[in-house]
Amino acid sequence: MPSRVLSPDAVEPVAWRNGAGATRQLVDDPGGWRLSVADLEVDAAFSDFTGLDRVFLPLVDVVLSIDGERRAVARGTAVEFRGEAKVAVELVAGPGRAVNLMTVRGRCSGGLAAIPRSEWEEQTARSEWDEGQPGVFVDLGEVVVEVRISYST
């Protein structure tokens, strides 16, 4: 059984650091990682988070501009980039949400994977999750996002 299933709807939104939107912070772990769900309502630049590595998983189709390179990103696809990169998101399919994972470079790293709810429920019922490393999951309705954290040694 998963160790933690988090719901962004149980958390009050707060303004983004750059004032261009809102986020719901789910985890701020002293071990060096932060997990949040952003409400994407308009095209916007991302805030600078020098020294952190980021994983961004949109739940709608978007175009990301990362250091001037435009890249179409399909919903449910995770993209990794450095926190100091110049990043902007363009909403091509309208408003939606995105899961954001930030890790302290050199202390830990992480990943995100979107799992259809039906598949997640089947795997949970059969206890197929790695017992040695129980996961953190974000419940987003039709999709559940698995969060993986690895600590540097």
PDB file of C-alpha atoms in Angstrom:
ATOM      1  CA  MET A   1       0.000   0.000   0.000  1.00  0.00           C
ATOM      2  CA  PRO A   2       1.363   3.487  -0.807  1.00  0.00           C
ATOM      3  CA  SER A   3       2.696   5.321   2.206  1.00  0.00           C
ATOM      4  CA  ARG A   4       1.347   8.781   1.351  1.00  0.00           C
ATOM      5  CA  VAL A   5      -1.456   9.814  -0.975  1.00  0.00           C
ATOM      6  CA  LEU A   6      -1.748  13.587  -1.182  1.00  0.00           C
ATOM      7  CA  SER A   7      -4.617  15.712  -2.484  1.00  0.00           C
ATOM      8  CA  PRO A   8      -3.931  19.252  -3.710  1.00  0.00           C
ATOM      9  CA  ASP A   9      -7.554  20.177  -3.059  1.00  0.00           C
ATOM     10  CA  ALA A  10      -6.884  19.819   0.684  1.00  0.00           C
ATOM     11  CA  VAL A  11      -4.290  22.648   0.534  1.00  0.00           C
ATOM     12  CA  GLU A  12      -4.937  26.378   0.185  1.00  0.00           C
ATOM     13  CA  PRO A  13      -3.297  28.001  -2.868  1.00  0.00           C
ATOM     14  CA  VAL A  14      -0.542  30.584  -2.402  1.00  0.00           C
ATOM     15  CA  ALA A  15       0.833  33.109  -4.888  1.00  0.00           C
ATOM     16  CA  TRP A  16       3.830  32.119  -7.001  1.00  0.00           C
ATOM     17  CA  ARG A  17       7.135  33.655  -6.107  1.00  0.00           C
ATOM     18  CA  ASN A  18       6.963  35.749  -9.319  1.00  0.00           C
ATOM     19  CA  GLY A  19       3.301  36.699  -8.784  1.00  0.00           C
ATOM     20  CA  ALA A  20       2.124  35.123 -12.086  1.00  0.00           C
ATOM     21  CA  GLY A  21      -0.054  32.372 -10.621  1.00  0.00           C
ATOM     22  CA  ALA A  22      -0.766  30.141  -7.635  1.00  0.00           C
ATOM     23  CA  THR A  23       0.488  26.857  -6.259  1.00  0.00           C
ATOM     24  CA  ARG A  24      -0.537  24.345  -3.634  1.00  0.00           C
ATOM     25  CA  GLN A  25       2.462  23.129  -1.668  1.00  0.00           C
ATOM     26  CA  LEU A  26       2.076  19.472  -0.695  1.00  0.00           C
ATOM     27  CA  VAL A  27       5.526  18.688   0.744  1.00  0.00           C
ATOM     28  CA  ASP A  28       8.451  20.818   1.923  1.00  0.00           C
ATOM     29  CA  ASP A  29      10.828  18.148   3.167  1.00  0.00           C
ATOM     30  CA  PRO A  30      13.918  19.187   5.191  1.00  0.00           C
ATOM     31  CA  GLY A  31      15.779  16.395   3.362  1.00  0.00           C
ATOM     32  CA  GLY A  32      15.917  18.668   0.335  1.00  0.00           C
ATOM     33  CA  TRP A  33      12.787  18.419  -1.778  1.00  0.00           C
ATOM     34  CA  ARG A  34       9.540  20.270  -2.346  1.00  0.00           C
ATOM     35  CA  LEU A  35       6.397  19.068  -4.112  1.00  0.00           C
ATOM     36  CA  SER A  36       3.561  21.287  -5.311  1.00  0.00           C
ATOM     37  CA  VAL A  37       0.668  21.457  -7.749  1.00  0.00           C
ATOM     38  CA  ALA A  38       0.328  24.624  -9.819  1.00  0.00           C
ATOM     39  CA  ASP A  39      -2.890  25.985 -11.242  1.00  0.00           C
ATOM     40  CA  LEU A  40      -1.944  27.006 -14.798  1.00  0.00           C
ATOM     41  CA  GLU A  41      -4.277  29.762 -15.936  1.00  0.00           C
ATOM     42  CA  VAL A  42      -2.180  31.977 -18.240  1.00  0.00           C
ATOM     43  CA  ASP A  43       1.117  31.845 -20.110  1.00  0.00           C
ATOM     44  CA  ALA A  44       3.856  32.743 -17.615  1.00  0.00           C
ATOM     45  CA  ALA A  45       7.561  32.763 -16.868  1.00  0.00           C
ATOM     46  CA  PHE A  46       8.831  30.501 -14.088  1.00  0.00           C
ATOM     47  CA  SER A  47      10.619  31.868 -11.036  1.00  0.00           C
ATOM     48  CA  ASP A  48      14.362  31.406 -10.642  1.00  0.00           C
ATOM     49  CA  PHE A  49      15.323  28.633  -8.215  1.00  0.00           C
ATOM     50  CA  THR A  50      19.103  28.617  -8.520  1.00  0.00           C
ATOM     51  CA  GLY A  51      20.683  25.509  -6.998  1.00  0.00           C
ATOM     52  CA  LEU A  52      17.589  23.352  -7.388  1.00  0.00           C
ATOM     53  CA  ASP A  53      16.699  20.807 -10.033  1.00  0.00           C
ATOM     54  CA  ARG A  54      13.107  20.755 -11.232  1.00  0.00           C
ATOM     55  CA  VAL A  55      10.733  18.175 -12.655  1.00  0.00           C
ATOM     56  CA  PHE A  56       7.576  19.609 -14.240  1.00  0.00           C
ATOM     57  CA  LEU A  57       4.649  17.372 -15.215  1.00  0.00           C
ATOM     58  CA  PRO A  58       1.720  19.190 -16.866  1.00  0.00           C
ATOM     59  CA  LEU A  59      -1.767  17.691 -16.902  1.00  0.00           C
ATOM     60  CA  VAL A  60      -2.575  19.620 -20.096  1.00  0.00           C
ATOM     61  CA  ASP A  61      -0.613  20.014 -23.334  1.00  0.00           C
ATOM     62  CA  VAL A  62       1.831  22.939 -23.096  1.00  0.00           C
ATOM     63  CA  VAL A  63       4.839  24.441 -24.817  1.00  0.00           C
ATOM     64  CA  LEU A  64       7.835  25.080 -22.587  1.00  0.00           C
ATOM     65  CA  SER A  65      10.558  27.513 -23.497  1.00  0.00           C
ATOM     66  CA  ILE A  66      13.739  26.436 -21.695  1.00  0.00           C
ATOM     67  CA  ASP A  67      16.688  28.792 -22.171  1.00  0.00           C
ATOM     68  CA  GLY A  68      15.185  29.919 -25.479  1.00  0.00           C
ATOM     69  CA  GLU A  69      14.446  26.444 -26.864  1.00  0.00           C
ATOM     70  CA  ARG A  70      10.729  25.792 -27.409  1.00  0.00           C
ATOM     71  CA  ARG A  71       9.490  22.279 -26.702  1.00  0.00           C
ATOM     72  CA  ALA A  72       5.978  20.859 -27.007  1.00  0.00           C
ATOM     73  CA  VAL A  73       5.145  18.811 -23.919  1.00  0.00           C
ATOM     74  CA  ALA A  74       2.182  16.427 -23.930  1.00  0.00           C
ATOM     75  CA  ARG A  75       0.051  16.146 -20.814  1.00  0.00           C
ATOM     76  CA  GLY A  76       1.402  13.598 -18.369  1.00  0.00           C
ATOM     77  CA  THR A  77       4.984  13.951 -19.653  1.00  0.00           C
ATOM     78  CA  ALA A  78       7.663  14.921 -17.113  1.00  0.00           C
ATOM     79  CA  VAL A  79      10.350  17.428 -18.111  1.00  0.00           C
ATOM     80  CA  GLU A  80      13.527  18.031 -16.101  1.00  0.00           C
ATOM     81  CA  PHE A  81      15.533  21.274 -16.013  1.00  0.00           C
ATOM     82  CA  ARG A  82      17.763  23.300 -13.717  1.00  0.00           C
ATOM     83  CA  GLY A  83      16.105  25.802 -11.404  1.00  0.00           C
ATOM     84  CA  GLU A  84      18.186  28.672 -12.780  1.00  0.00           C
ATOM     85  CA  ALA A  85      17.101  28.021 -16.381  1.00  0.00           C
ATOM     86  CA  LYS A  86      14.973  30.693 -18.051  1.00  0.00           C
ATOM     87  CA  VAL A  87      11.650  28.854 -18.415  1.00  0.00           C
ATOM     88  CA  ALA A  88       8.207  29.940 -19.564  1.00  0.00           C
ATOM     89  CA  VAL A  89       5.035  27.948 -20.154  1.00  0.00           C
ATOM     90  CA  GLU A  90       2.557  28.520 -22.972  1.00  0.00           C
ATOM     91  CA  LEU A  91      -0.861  26.955 -22.520  1.00  0.00           C
ATOM     92  CA  VAL A  92      -1.924  25.510 -25.876  1.00  0.00           C
ATOM     93  CA  ALA A  93      -4.942  23.546 -24.625  1.00  0.00           C
ATOM     94  CA  GLY A  94      -6.293  26.008 -22.082  1.00  0.00           C
ATOM     95  CA  PRO A  95      -5.944  26.148 -18.301  1.00  0.00           C
ATOM     96  CA  GLY A  96      -4.956  23.124 -16.246  1.00  0.00           C
ATOM     97  CA  ARG A  97      -2.654  21.896 -13.527  1.00  0.00           C
ATOM     98  CA  ALA A  98       0.952  20.796 -13.294  1.00  0.00           C
ATOM     99  CA  VAL A  99       2.916  18.885 -10.674  1.00  0.00           C
ATOM    100  CA  ASN A 100       6.234  20.466  -9.721  1.00  0.00           C
ATOM    101  CA  LEU A 101       9.067  18.672  -7.926  1.00  0.00           C
ATOM    102  CA  MET A 102      12.127  20.631  -6.809  1.00  0.00           C
ATOM    103  CA  THR A 103      15.196  18.994  -5.292  1.00  0.00           C
ATOM    104  CA  VAL A 104      18.372  20.476  -3.814  1.00  0.00           C
ATOM    105  CA  ARG A 105      21.120  19.705  -6.312  1.00  0.00           C
ATOM    106  CA  GLY A 106      23.708  17.369  -4.806  1.00  0.00           C
ATOM    107  CA  ARG A 107      21.494  16.380  -1.887  1.00  0.00           C
ATOM    108  CA  CYS A 108      18.775  14.416  -3.674  1.00  0.00           C
ATOM    109  CA  SER A 109      17.101  13.916  -7.029  1.00  0.00           C
ATOM    110  CA  GLY A 110      13.632  12.950  -8.069  1.00  0.00           C
ATOM    111  CA  GLY A 111      11.178  11.960 -10.720  1.00  0.00           C
ATOM    112  CA  LEU A 112       7.475  12.072 -11.503  1.00  0.00           C
ATOM    113  CA  ALA A 113       5.302   9.608 -13.408  1.00  0.00           C
ATOM    114  CA  ALA A 114       1.630   9.977 -14.357  1.00  0.00           C
ATOM    115  CA  ILE A 115      -0.391   6.796 -13.838  1.00  0.00           C
ATOM    116  CA  PRO A 116      -3.990   6.377 -15.005  1.00  0.00           C
ATOM    117  CA  ARG A 117      -6.224   5.964 -11.949  1.00  0.00           C
ATOM    118  CA  SER A 118      -7.468   2.499 -12.992  1.00  0.00           C
ATOM    119  CA  GLU A 119      -3.891   1.191 -13.326  1.00  0.00           C
ATOM    120  CA  TRP A 120      -2.866   2.748  -9.995  1.00  0.00           C
ATOM    121  CA  GLU A 121      -5.849   1.163  -8.224  1.00  0.00           C
ATOM    122  CA  GLU A 122      -5.017  -2.262  -9.698  1.00  0.00           C
ATOM    123  CA  GLN A 123      -1.362  -2.034  -8.662  1.00  0.00           C
ATOM    124  CA  THR A 124      -2.279  -0.787  -5.189  1.00  0.00           C
ATOM    125  CA  ALA A 125      -4.750  -3.629  -4.696  1.00  0.00           C
ATOM    126  CA  ARG A 126      -2.060  -6.153  -5.668  1.00  0.00           C
ATOM    127  CA  SER A 127       0.583  -4.404  -3.502  1.00  0.00           C
ATOM    128  CA  GLU A 128       2.946  -4.042  -6.458  1.00  0.00           C
ATOM    129  CA  TRP A 129       4.666  -0.956  -5.112  1.00  0.00           C
ATOM    130  CA  ASP A 130       8.262  -1.375  -3.972  1.00  0.00           C
ATOM    131  CA  GLU A 131       7.936  -2.249  -0.267  1.00  0.00           C
ATOM    132  CA  GLY A 132      11.517  -1.117   0.429  1.00  0.00           C
ATOM    133  CA  GLN A 133      10.808   2.389  -0.816  1.00  0.00           C
ATOM    134  CA  PRO A 134       7.185   3.315  -0.233  1.00  0.00           C
ATOM    135  CA  GLY A 135       6.105   6.084  -2.542  1.00  0.00           C
ATOM    136  CA  VAL A 136       4.426   9.408  -2.382  1.00  0.00           C
ATOM    137  CA  PHE A 137       1.454   9.823  -4.698  1.00  0.00           C
ATOM    138  CA  VAL A 138      -0.574  12.863  -5.750  1.00  0.00           C
ATOM    139  CA  ASP A 139      -4.248  12.145  -6.379  1.00  0.00           C
ATOM    140  CA  LEU A 140      -5.468  14.289  -9.272  1.00  0.00           C
ATOM    141  CA  GLY A 141      -8.686  12.475 -10.127  1.00  0.00           C
ATOM    142  CA  GLU A 142      -8.258  10.581 -13.397  1.00  0.00           C
ATOM    143  CA  VAL A 143      -4.490  10.551 -12.923  1.00  0.00           C
ATOM    144  CA  VAL A 144      -2.305   9.724  -9.941  1.00  0.00           C
ATOM    145  CA  VAL A 145       1.259  11.036 -10.021  1.00  0.00           C
ATOM    146  CA  GLU A 146       3.987   8.912  -8.465  1.00  0.00           C
ATOM    147  CA  VAL A 147       6.846  10.837  -6.825  1.00  0.00           C
ATOM    148  CA  ARG A 148      10.268   9.198  -6.469  1.00  0.00           C
ATOM    149  CA  ILE A 149      13.081  10.674  -4.393  1.00  0.00           C
ATOM    150  CA  SER A 150      16.665   9.387  -4.229  1.00  0.00           C
ATOM    151  CA  TYR A 151      19.115  10.782  -1.701  1.00  0.00           C
ATOM    152  CA  SER A 152      22.786  11.281  -2.559  1.00  0.00           C
ATOM    153  CA  THR A 153      25.289   9.298  -0.565  1.00  0.00           C
TER     154      THR A 153
END
